[in-house]
Amino acid sequence: MYQYNEVDQKLVDERVEQFRDQTRRYLAGELSDDDFLALRLMNGLYVQRHAPMLRVAGPYGMYNSTQLRKLAHIARTYDKGYAHFTTRTNLQFNWPALEQVPDILAELASVQMHAIQTSGNCIRNTTTDQFAGVIADEIEDPRPYCEIIRQWSSLHPEFAYLPRKFKIAISAGPTDRAATQVHDIGLHIVKNDAGEVGFEVLVGGGLGRTPVIGKQIRPFLAKQDLLSYLEAIIRVYNLNGRRDNKYKARIKILVQAMGIDKFRELVDAEWEQIRETDLQLPQSEIDRVKAFFTPFDYDQSAAEDTSLAQKLAEDEAFRIWYERNTVEHKQAGYRITYVSLKPYLKPAGDITAEQLDLVADLAEKYSFGEVRATHNQNLVLADVRNADLYAVWQVLANADLARPNIGTLTDMTVCPGGDFCALANAKTLGIADQINQKFEDMDYVHDLGDLKLNMSGCINACSHHHVGHIGILGVDKKGEDWYQITLGGDDGSEAALGKVIGKAVAADEVADTLQKVIEVYVNNRFENERFIDTFRRIGLDPFKEYVYAPAH
Amino acid sequence: MPLLINREVVSDNWTLVDEETLQQSGDIIVPLALYLENQAELNSREGQTGLLVNGDDDLNTVLEMAEQFPLIAVDFPAFRDGRGFSIARLLVRAGYQGELRATGDIGRDRLAYMERCGFTAIQIADEVYRPEMLSAFTEVSNYYQSAADQVRAVYHQ
């Protein structure tokens, strides 16, 4: 994991003092609401004076035990004892007092964390594969490039007031676990015909009101050109993106309006001007950052363990968890292990201070002191020895963090919705509970297999409903909550936008409607065929006909 | 309106004109469109002529003739509009040597960024200006990336 040097530390420390002074002046009435708005957004602080929300950056999802303990401490001391992991792998506090935010930022800086650029119309936290560095099929670990982008984009003087927020994601192998095709810029680490490793670059993807799959702007970009090319794209966007309407201000609208070819022409012309400048990334810098992400000193005898097989045979609950919530590690004798933040009848992504401490302890004891957050709002202990899995599972299970539902229907990605969010048109948490109750039988849920369900409380699509295999969108109809269902979305390598199945359903009918959708799948699937594959094979119509058939 | 050059308030001899005040004497700043309409007349007048550009103007036109102006002012019509930062960088890259002035909706939080993007003068509205704003330039003292200032990217330092 990246460790701050003096430059990094000084920057976050100075930033804390800067914000402390700004907050003091605001509270003293010397700064207007508008002036303070611009400043606080750049520090991840949202909304009003009495109930702000602070979003802390989790750079490309990486956290260490010290940081998690600090976050637990902040949750206890400054908030209501819990926090919330977001789909950008950041962490939110929902109830800090404005007066205390400078102190919270100082606490964060003491463990090499910050809240810089977690909100506002700037370059946000770059996200990547939660399995970076530990999965066999990756071409190269994407995290060094995430860190290089983090540094380049932090307090970038030219790009702090873009037309709209700007999100970058990187994936590094054939399986896209970072939803790169629905980002403003998606980077794929690829190998060209000459065997060189570089990036395929996509631009103009995004969700929200106008969901779009990103388009390829460059099939291969050499590593040393990474920053100059990003800068060229964002400069063209900054100068040409729409500023008259915030719903048409994302880069996807510019790329659509201009056409990808014209957009590429502008970017290439700009890029030619800056390729050979200071932006050219020296190999020495790539190597320096890479050194922070070298593989751990793995126990070479880990694969000789026989206790795991024995425990799997003895304990069915453990076996079910193992099959669903752990993933093959590239190092023999190790497993990648999920911490499920999707317990029964509790908000997705929420975590208590006690659970944060517990995960920190587990990471320290069993996984080299590191934890990753996923864009589906779960956590990952990436390096657990086979021999330790049973102990890890027991601790997680006692803390309600081992629900064996990763990748299944109840591993829902859900925004806070109308209960918390001022933008929401409809509530989501009660609907999630309704679905959980309907699909409580884990055997049934496991039989349904991989199924991605995403639910957003409004068209801003924070929970990416367009790319859920099943998407649910809350809409407001004359003051009542209704829910529109889409099928066939995917945020992986075969990214697709879901299709609306028909008219929206009432709040009390969501789980029943879902049940019908599932029945169509079960009746049509081939053996071991995933929901999304059945959908692709048979199309929308069989679902539509069955769900909306008159009651018998 | 206070004008900052080298992080100090200095006197300002320039006047921004519009169609009606175009005829006035002294050093004037003329919006691009107005300049293009009255180019011949303006080029023969006494006193210096500067240009005011904004994000809607054709930047190629500006870049082509930049050299002839002792001053180019870049307008920030609203605090959310960050096009001026890129415009400044393009002008600096094109070798523009005159006064590069930021004007419009400019608050404390953008001062350091403007300097880094190559503005050599920043004009702040009377109702916004406070002497303590000058400390904004030095609150954050180190940077990761290069810009139009003399700072080199951290990996080249």
XYZ file of C-alpha atoms in Angstrom, chain A:
552
model
C 0.000 0.000 0.000
C 1.204 3.509 -0.783
C 2.885 5.319 2.126
C 3.005 9.094 2.275
C 6.356 10.807 2.000
C 7.023 14.340 3.236
C 5.454 15.908 0.160
C 2.218 13.949 0.540
C 1.979 14.538 4.272
C 2.685 18.247 4.032
C -0.005 18.685 1.432
C -2.765 17.094 3.527
C -1.566 18.855 6.688
C -1.640 22.235 5.002
C -5.013 21.439 3.559
C -6.369 20.746 7.059
C -5.125 24.092 8.360
C -6.498 25.847 5.326
C -9.927 24.359 5.926
C -9.742 25.050 9.638
C -9.244 28.718 8.909
C -12.019 28.732 6.305
C -14.442 27.089 8.741
C -13.504 29.560 11.466
C -14.153 32.480 9.146
C -17.440 31.005 7.975
C -18.681 30.472 11.497
C -17.597 34.007 12.365
C -19.736 35.302 9.522
C -16.770 36.443 7.428
C -17.431 34.015 4.591
C -20.775 33.835 2.817
C -22.639 30.544 2.345
C -21.741 30.624 -1.344
C -18.047 31.186 -0.732
C -17.953 28.466 1.846
C -19.852 26.102 -0.440
C -17.022 26.060 -2.978
C -14.463 25.467 -0.254
C -16.277 22.730 1.623
C -17.153 20.805 -1.529
C -13.468 20.535 -2.335
C -13.078 18.912 1.074
C -15.870 16.401 0.740
C -18.331 18.228 2.931
C -21.925 18.332 1.755
C -25.128 20.146 2.646
C -26.205 22.408 5.432
C -24.900 23.865 8.609
C -26.652 21.463 10.948
C -26.390 18.088 9.286
C -23.394 17.959 7.005
C -22.086 14.759 5.455
C -18.344 14.208 5.219
C -17.014 11.909 2.529
C -13.534 10.565 3.178
C -11.397 9.365 0.277
C -10.503 5.689 0.160
C -7.929 5.849 -2.625
C -8.839 3.123 -5.142
C -10.471 1.292 -2.250
C -7.341 0.753 -0.165
C -7.438 1.057 3.632
C -5.078 -0.253 6.307
C -5.814 -1.365 9.863
C -4.551 1.867 11.397
C -6.837 3.846 9.156
C -9.875 1.676 9.884
C -9.308 2.106 13.611
C -9.074 5.839 13.111
C -12.316 5.793 11.143
C -13.930 3.805 13.965
C -12.652 6.391 16.425
C -14.091 9.210 14.335
C -17.428 7.404 14.051
C -17.592 7.069 17.826
C -16.257 10.486 18.741
C -17.729 12.764 16.124
C -20.642 10.806 14.679
C -23.309 8.320 15.700
C -21.074 5.274 15.887
C -21.255 4.119 12.296
C -20.169 5.008 8.762
C -21.104 4.076 5.213
C -19.014 2.714 2.330
C -19.953 4.171 -1.055
C -19.886 2.876 -4.619
C -16.722 4.985 -5.168
C -15.046 2.993 -2.389
C -15.079 6.073 -0.180
C -16.454 6.258 3.347
C -19.118 8.674 4.535
C -19.952 10.082 7.932
C -23.536 11.239 8.069
C -23.721 13.291 11.254
C -20.558 15.266 11.953
C -20.889 18.784 13.372
C -19.512 21.412 11.044
C -17.419 22.928 13.826
C -15.640 19.613 14.283
C -14.896 18.828 10.645
C -11.434 20.481 10.774
C -10.595 18.235 13.741
C -11.844 15.194 11.848
C -9.681 16.141 8.868
C -6.703 16.490 11.213
C -7.411 13.028 12.630
C -7.521 11.683 9.079
C -4.272 13.409 8.108
C -2.575 11.715 11.057
C -3.169 8.349 9.327
C -2.435 9.539 5.771
C -6.036 10.153 4.782
C -8.006 13.130 3.515
C -11.317 14.180 1.988
C -9.864 16.149 -0.902
C -11.929 16.085 -4.096
C -14.495 13.601 -2.854
C -17.142 16.067 -3.998
C -17.369 19.054 -6.305
C -16.910 19.314 -10.055
C -13.395 17.967 -10.074
C -11.497 14.727 -10.643
C -12.785 12.270 -8.044
C -11.260 9.219 -6.422
C -9.988 6.804 -9.085
C -11.418 3.320 -8.573
C -10.154 -0.085 -9.569
C -10.496 -3.836 -9.201
C -10.816 -4.961 -5.573
C -8.673 -7.958 -6.550
C -5.773 -5.832 -7.846
C -2.486 -7.587 -7.293
C -3.979 -10.865 -6.073
C -5.941 -12.222 -9.029
C -4.270 -14.543 -11.510
C -5.609 -13.114 -14.759
C -4.483 -9.521 -14.383
C -1.872 -8.154 -16.773
C -0.355 -5.798 -14.252
C -1.364 -4.397 -10.879
C -3.433 -1.254 -11.640
C -2.914 0.385 -8.238
C 0.389 2.151 -8.989
C -1.342 3.941 -11.874
C -4.287 4.805 -9.627
C -1.860 6.367 -7.177
C -0.038 8.249 -9.935
C -3.401 9.602 -11.133
C -4.363 10.451 -7.544
C -1.290 12.585 -7.147
C -1.512 14.269 -10.526
C -5.200 15.102 -10.040
C -4.929 16.268 -6.418
C -5.343 20.046 -6.221
C -4.823 20.252 -9.985
C -5.046 24.005 -10.516
C -6.748 23.840 -13.893
C -9.348 21.165 -13.249
C -11.010 22.155 -9.981
C -14.008 23.756 -11.741
C -14.890 21.343 -14.514
C -18.383 21.454 -16.025
C -19.276 18.513 -13.786
C -17.724 15.812 -11.609
C -15.207 13.531 -13.295
C -14.610 9.862 -12.548
C -11.850 7.541 -13.709
C -11.649 3.772 -13.244
C -8.958 1.244 -14.165
C -9.217 -2.473 -14.773
C -6.355 -4.769 -15.549
C -7.597 -8.028 -16.984
C -10.303 -9.741 -19.003
C -12.853 -9.439 -16.204
C -13.847 -5.864 -15.514
C -14.632 -5.464 -11.814
C -14.349 -1.682 -11.822
C -17.291 -0.772 -14.096
C -14.830 1.045 -16.355
C -17.269 1.265 -19.255
C -19.602 3.524 -17.304
C -16.971 6.035 -16.219
C -16.010 9.406 -17.670
C -12.690 7.771 -18.472
C -12.166 4.019 -18.356
C -8.640 2.655 -18.571
C -7.924 -0.977 -19.402
C -4.428 -2.251 -18.862
C -3.645 -4.179 -22.054
C -0.731 -5.717 -23.848
C -0.125 -4.703 -27.485
C 1.200 -6.872 -30.292
C 4.747 -5.939 -29.389
C 4.184 -7.254 -25.877
C 4.260 -3.807 -24.278
C 1.871 -3.031 -21.479
C -0.193 0.131 -21.751
C -3.778 1.350 -21.626
C -6.831 1.093 -23.808
C -8.691 4.331 -23.170
C -12.475 4.724 -23.125
C -14.223 8.021 -22.730
C -17.748 9.295 -22.211
C -19.345 6.485 -20.259
C -21.636 7.254 -17.379
C -24.957 6.613 -15.700
C -27.285 9.205 -14.163
C -30.079 10.634 -16.276
C -28.439 9.718 -19.552
C -26.747 6.328 -19.229
C -24.043 5.732 -21.849
C -21.427 3.050 -22.415
C -17.971 4.563 -22.877
C -16.408 4.657 -26.337
C -12.874 3.726 -27.223
C -10.814 6.809 -27.925
C -7.437 5.091 -28.063
C -6.692 1.392 -28.411
C -3.227 1.638 -26.878
C -1.586 4.346 -24.826
C 1.994 3.944 -23.641
C 2.513 4.244 -19.895
C 4.708 7.305 -20.091
C 1.876 9.112 -21.900
C -0.771 8.387 -19.277
C -0.881 11.808 -17.625
C -0.430 13.870 -20.775
C -3.291 12.015 -22.444
C -5.590 12.391 -19.429
C -4.726 16.057 -19.271
C -5.513 16.477 -22.968
C -8.935 14.818 -22.596
C -9.860 16.849 -19.561
C -8.635 20.130 -21.038
C -10.788 19.581 -24.132
C -13.697 18.765 -21.842
C -13.092 21.756 -19.579
C -13.129 24.123 -22.545
C -15.983 22.533 -24.469
C -18.279 20.764 -22.015
C -21.712 22.324 -21.531
C -22.083 24.653 -18.610
C -25.619 25.887 -19.252
C -27.359 22.785 -17.908
C -25.915 20.588 -15.202
C -27.783 17.566 -16.501
C -25.975 17.878 -19.814
C -22.585 18.816 -18.433
C -20.870 15.420 -18.133
C -18.276 14.511 -20.728
C -20.569 11.805 -22.140
C -22.901 14.516 -23.503
C -19.979 16.334 -25.156
C -18.694 13.125 -26.724
C -22.180 12.241 -27.956
C -22.839 15.692 -29.380
C -19.460 15.959 -31.066
C -19.068 12.331 -32.056
C -16.153 10.256 -30.822
C -14.087 10.877 -33.964
C -14.250 14.652 -33.736
C -13.616 14.480 -30.004
C -10.574 12.269 -30.589
C -9.268 14.754 -33.153
C -9.395 17.581 -30.613
C -7.790 15.464 -27.920
C -5.014 14.286 -30.217
C -4.269 17.843 -31.356
C -3.997 18.959 -27.742
C -2.021 15.883 -26.773
C 0.594 16.542 -29.482
C 1.300 19.850 -27.744
C 1.951 18.345 -24.330
C 3.248 14.813 -24.887
C 6.875 15.726 -24.610
C 6.526 18.038 -21.637
C 6.926 17.609 -17.935
C 3.815 15.412 -17.994
C 5.755 12.544 -19.510
C 5.891 9.961 -16.796
C 9.413 8.722 -16.118
C 9.919 4.993 -15.650
C 11.697 5.835 -12.406
C 8.451 7.264 -11.015
C 6.430 4.269 -12.167
C 8.985 2.043 -10.481
C 8.974 4.127 -7.297
C 5.198 3.839 -6.923
C 5.165 0.197 -7.973
C 7.493 -0.572 -5.103
C 4.620 0.140 -2.695
C 2.509 -2.578 -4.259
C 4.894 -5.481 -4.515
C 3.437 -8.858 -3.484
C 3.563 -9.655 0.210
C 5.998 -12.088 1.662
C 3.630 -15.034 1.306
C 3.975 -18.183 3.323
C 5.276 -20.631 0.733
C 4.063 -23.588 2.765
C 0.473 -22.256 2.949
C -0.706 -24.662 0.257
C 0.273 -27.635 2.365
C -2.541 -26.907 4.783
C -5.070 -29.714 5.181
C -7.214 -28.151 7.885
C -9.300 -26.173 5.423
C -10.493 -29.270 3.589
C -11.347 -30.838 6.883
C -13.330 -27.821 8.115
C -15.150 -27.596 4.807
C -16.214 -31.202 5.149
C -17.277 -30.805 8.771
C -19.079 -27.475 8.786
C -21.703 -26.794 6.154
C -22.282 -23.159 7.104
C -18.567 -22.543 6.711
C -18.518 -24.356 3.362
C -21.397 -22.278 2.023
C -19.663 -19.087 3.091
C -16.372 -20.291 1.620
C -17.953 -21.044 -1.727
C -19.825 -17.773 -1.965
C -17.633 -15.246 -0.157
C -14.092 -16.282 -1.002
C -12.249 -16.199 -4.319
C -9.207 -17.951 -5.692
C -5.961 -16.133 -4.958
C -3.048 -16.209 -7.387
C -0.853 -17.471 -4.574
C -1.502 -21.151 -3.775
C -2.684 -21.609 -0.204
C -4.375 -18.200 0.046
C -7.949 -17.002 -0.584
C -9.375 -13.567 -1.314
C -12.040 -13.138 1.345
C -15.096 -10.912 1.307
C -16.508 -9.136 4.318
C -20.200 -8.833 3.491
C -21.704 -5.451 4.289
C -25.089 -6.727 3.156
C -26.534 -8.225 6.324
C -30.176 -9.138 6.680
C -32.443 -6.088 7.042
C -29.722 -3.494 7.483
C -28.638 -0.723 5.106
C -26.158 -1.857 2.427
C -22.639 -0.567 2.988
C -23.148 0.569 6.575
C -20.556 -0.445 9.151
C -20.408 0.243 12.871
C -17.367 1.499 14.746
C -17.081 -1.913 16.442
C -17.157 -3.684 13.085
C -14.505 -1.317 11.709
C -12.263 -2.185 14.648
C -12.948 -5.848 14.210
C -12.113 -5.813 10.498
C -8.948 -3.852 11.323
C -7.938 -6.561 13.801
C -8.674 -9.348 11.344
C -6.680 -7.623 8.626
C -3.765 -7.133 10.954
C -3.798 -10.677 12.173
C -4.590 -12.506 8.941
C -4.199 -10.274 5.877
C -1.075 -8.123 6.075
C -2.960 -5.238 7.662
C -4.822 -4.182 4.530
C -8.474 -4.012 3.531
C -10.109 -3.069 0.240
C -13.545 -1.590 -0.370
C -15.475 -2.716 -3.440
C -17.719 -0.663 -5.697
C -20.551 -2.946 -4.617
C -20.092 -1.724 -1.047
C -18.457 -4.763 0.489
C -14.971 -5.159 1.942
C -12.219 -7.573 0.999
C -9.411 -9.144 3.004
C -7.244 -9.948 0.030
C -4.608 -12.283 1.459
C -5.941 -14.845 3.915
C -4.162 -18.191 4.329
C -6.319 -21.259 3.814
C -5.447 -22.365 7.313
C -6.829 -19.118 8.769
C -10.115 -19.001 6.884
C -12.110 -20.847 9.501
C -11.005 -18.496 12.257
C -11.695 -15.459 10.075
C -15.143 -16.773 9.227
C -16.019 -17.338 12.865
C -15.093 -13.797 13.811
C -16.926 -12.344 10.842
C -20.004 -14.472 11.480
C -20.185 -13.322 15.094
C -20.134 -9.731 13.907
C -22.839 -10.182 11.251
C -20.265 -9.743 8.482
C -20.359 -13.209 6.973
C -23.718 -13.412 5.253
C -22.894 -15.761 2.401
C -24.474 -13.627 -0.274
C -21.673 -12.043 -2.296
C -22.717 -11.683 -5.919
C -26.240 -12.903 -5.216
C -29.607 -11.237 -5.268
C -29.344 -10.069 -1.670
C -25.907 -8.501 -2.261
C -27.850 -5.479 -3.425
C -26.230 -2.151 -4.156
C -28.615 0.375 -2.654
C -28.349 4.117 -2.189
C -29.625 5.638 1.071
C -32.712 6.860 -0.784
C -35.515 9.034 0.529
C -34.828 8.232 4.167
C -31.565 10.166 4.066
C -31.019 11.874 0.734
C -32.615 15.174 -0.221
C -32.392 14.373 -3.934
C -34.231 11.057 -3.766
C -37.677 10.648 -5.293
C -38.426 7.457 -3.409
C -37.314 5.416 -0.452
C -35.053 2.433 -0.992
C -34.189 0.933 2.391
C -37.681 -0.410 3.096
C -37.803 -1.945 -0.378
C -34.446 -3.598 0.227
C -35.867 -5.043 3.451
C -38.937 -6.252 1.584
C -36.714 -8.016 -0.965
C -34.568 -9.484 1.805
C -37.665 -10.872 3.509
C -39.013 -12.327 0.299
C -35.705 -13.948 -0.550
C -34.650 -14.923 2.917
C -34.060 -18.569 2.005
C -30.329 -18.654 1.305
C -30.491 -22.031 -0.429
C -32.881 -20.536 -2.935
C -30.724 -17.448 -3.362
C -27.634 -19.606 -3.896
C -29.497 -21.668 -6.440
C -30.214 -18.463 -8.365
C -26.476 -17.866 -8.453
C -24.773 -14.707 -9.659
C -27.290 -11.952 -9.850
C -26.616 -8.270 -9.545
C -29.445 -6.174 -8.165
C -28.971 -2.394 -8.024
C -31.548 0.020 -6.648
C -31.464 3.812 -6.830
C -33.901 6.200 -5.189
C -33.796 8.672 -8.060
C -32.654 9.221 -11.600
C -29.196 10.346 -10.491
C -28.460 6.621 -10.295
C -26.007 6.575 -7.392
C -26.551 2.834 -7.147
C -26.077 2.292 -10.863
C -29.476 0.686 -11.463
C -28.968 0.812 -15.236
C -26.167 -1.721 -15.000
C -27.732 -4.103 -12.513
C -28.777 -7.414 -14.045
C -31.965 -6.300 -12.369
C -32.262 -2.576 -11.770
C -34.827 -0.830 -9.639
C -35.416 2.900 -9.910
C -37.576 4.734 -7.417
C -39.875 7.312 -9.015
C -42.346 9.724 -7.573
C -45.902 9.556 -8.875
C -48.146 12.176 -7.343
C -46.387 11.960 -4.021
C -46.252 8.148 -3.913
C -43.185 5.952 -4.309
C -43.252 3.740 -7.415
C -40.531 1.517 -8.778
C -39.427 1.010 -12.346
C -37.671 -2.256 -13.088
C -34.993 -2.776 -15.729
C -33.435 -6.059 -16.837
C -30.241 -6.985 -18.605
C -27.827 -4.340 -17.392
C -24.194 -5.221 -16.754
C -21.176 -3.204 -15.612
C -18.599 -5.845 -16.425
C -16.617 -6.624 -19.539
C -19.831 -6.960 -21.549
C -21.300 -3.743 -20.222
C -24.924 -3.095 -21.147
C -27.730 -0.836 -20.041
C -30.844 -2.462 -18.652
C -34.136 -2.320 -20.523
C -37.315 -1.163 -18.826
C -39.638 -4.118 -18.404
C -42.882 -2.141 -18.293
C -44.824 0.271 -16.163
C -43.611 1.009 -12.671
C -44.958 -1.036 -9.770
C -46.241 0.142 -6.394
C -44.028 0.010 -3.321
C -45.694 -3.086 -1.870
C -45.392 -5.016 -5.147
C -41.649 -4.777 -5.742
C -40.588 -8.081 -4.175
C -43.535 -9.943 -5.728
C -42.668 -8.552 -9.136
C -39.076 -9.565 -8.606
C -40.290 -13.056 -7.733
C -42.041 -13.260 -11.076
C -38.946 -12.099 -12.919
C -36.963 -14.778 -11.132
C -39.530 -17.437 -12.022
C -39.128 -16.645 -15.722
C -35.400 -17.080 -15.330
C -35.714 -20.346 -13.404
C -38.148 -21.772 -15.952
C -35.947 -20.876 -18.900
C -32.398 -21.295 -17.708
C -29.998 -23.946 -18.900
C -27.965 -25.709 -16.292
C -25.530 -23.322 -14.601
C -26.684 -20.471 -16.776
C -26.542 -17.105 -15.014
C -29.568 -14.820 -14.962
C -27.884 -12.309 -17.238
C -26.997 -14.981 -19.784
C -30.538 -16.342 -19.840
C -31.803 -12.818 -20.315
C -29.433 -12.239 -23.216
C -30.554 -15.484 -24.816
C -34.318 -15.112 -24.475
C -34.697 -11.324 -24.426
C -37.072 -9.050 -22.582
C -40.404 -10.269 -23.917
C -40.877 -13.480 -21.902
C -40.255 -11.490 -18.723
C -42.588 -8.727 -19.756
C -45.402 -11.093 -20.690
C -45.241 -13.062 -17.465
C -44.817 -10.131 -15.090
C -47.701 -8.172 -16.555
C -49.994 -11.107 -17.340
C -53.465 -10.602 -15.843
C -53.870 -12.417 -12.528
C -55.476 -15.851 -12.835
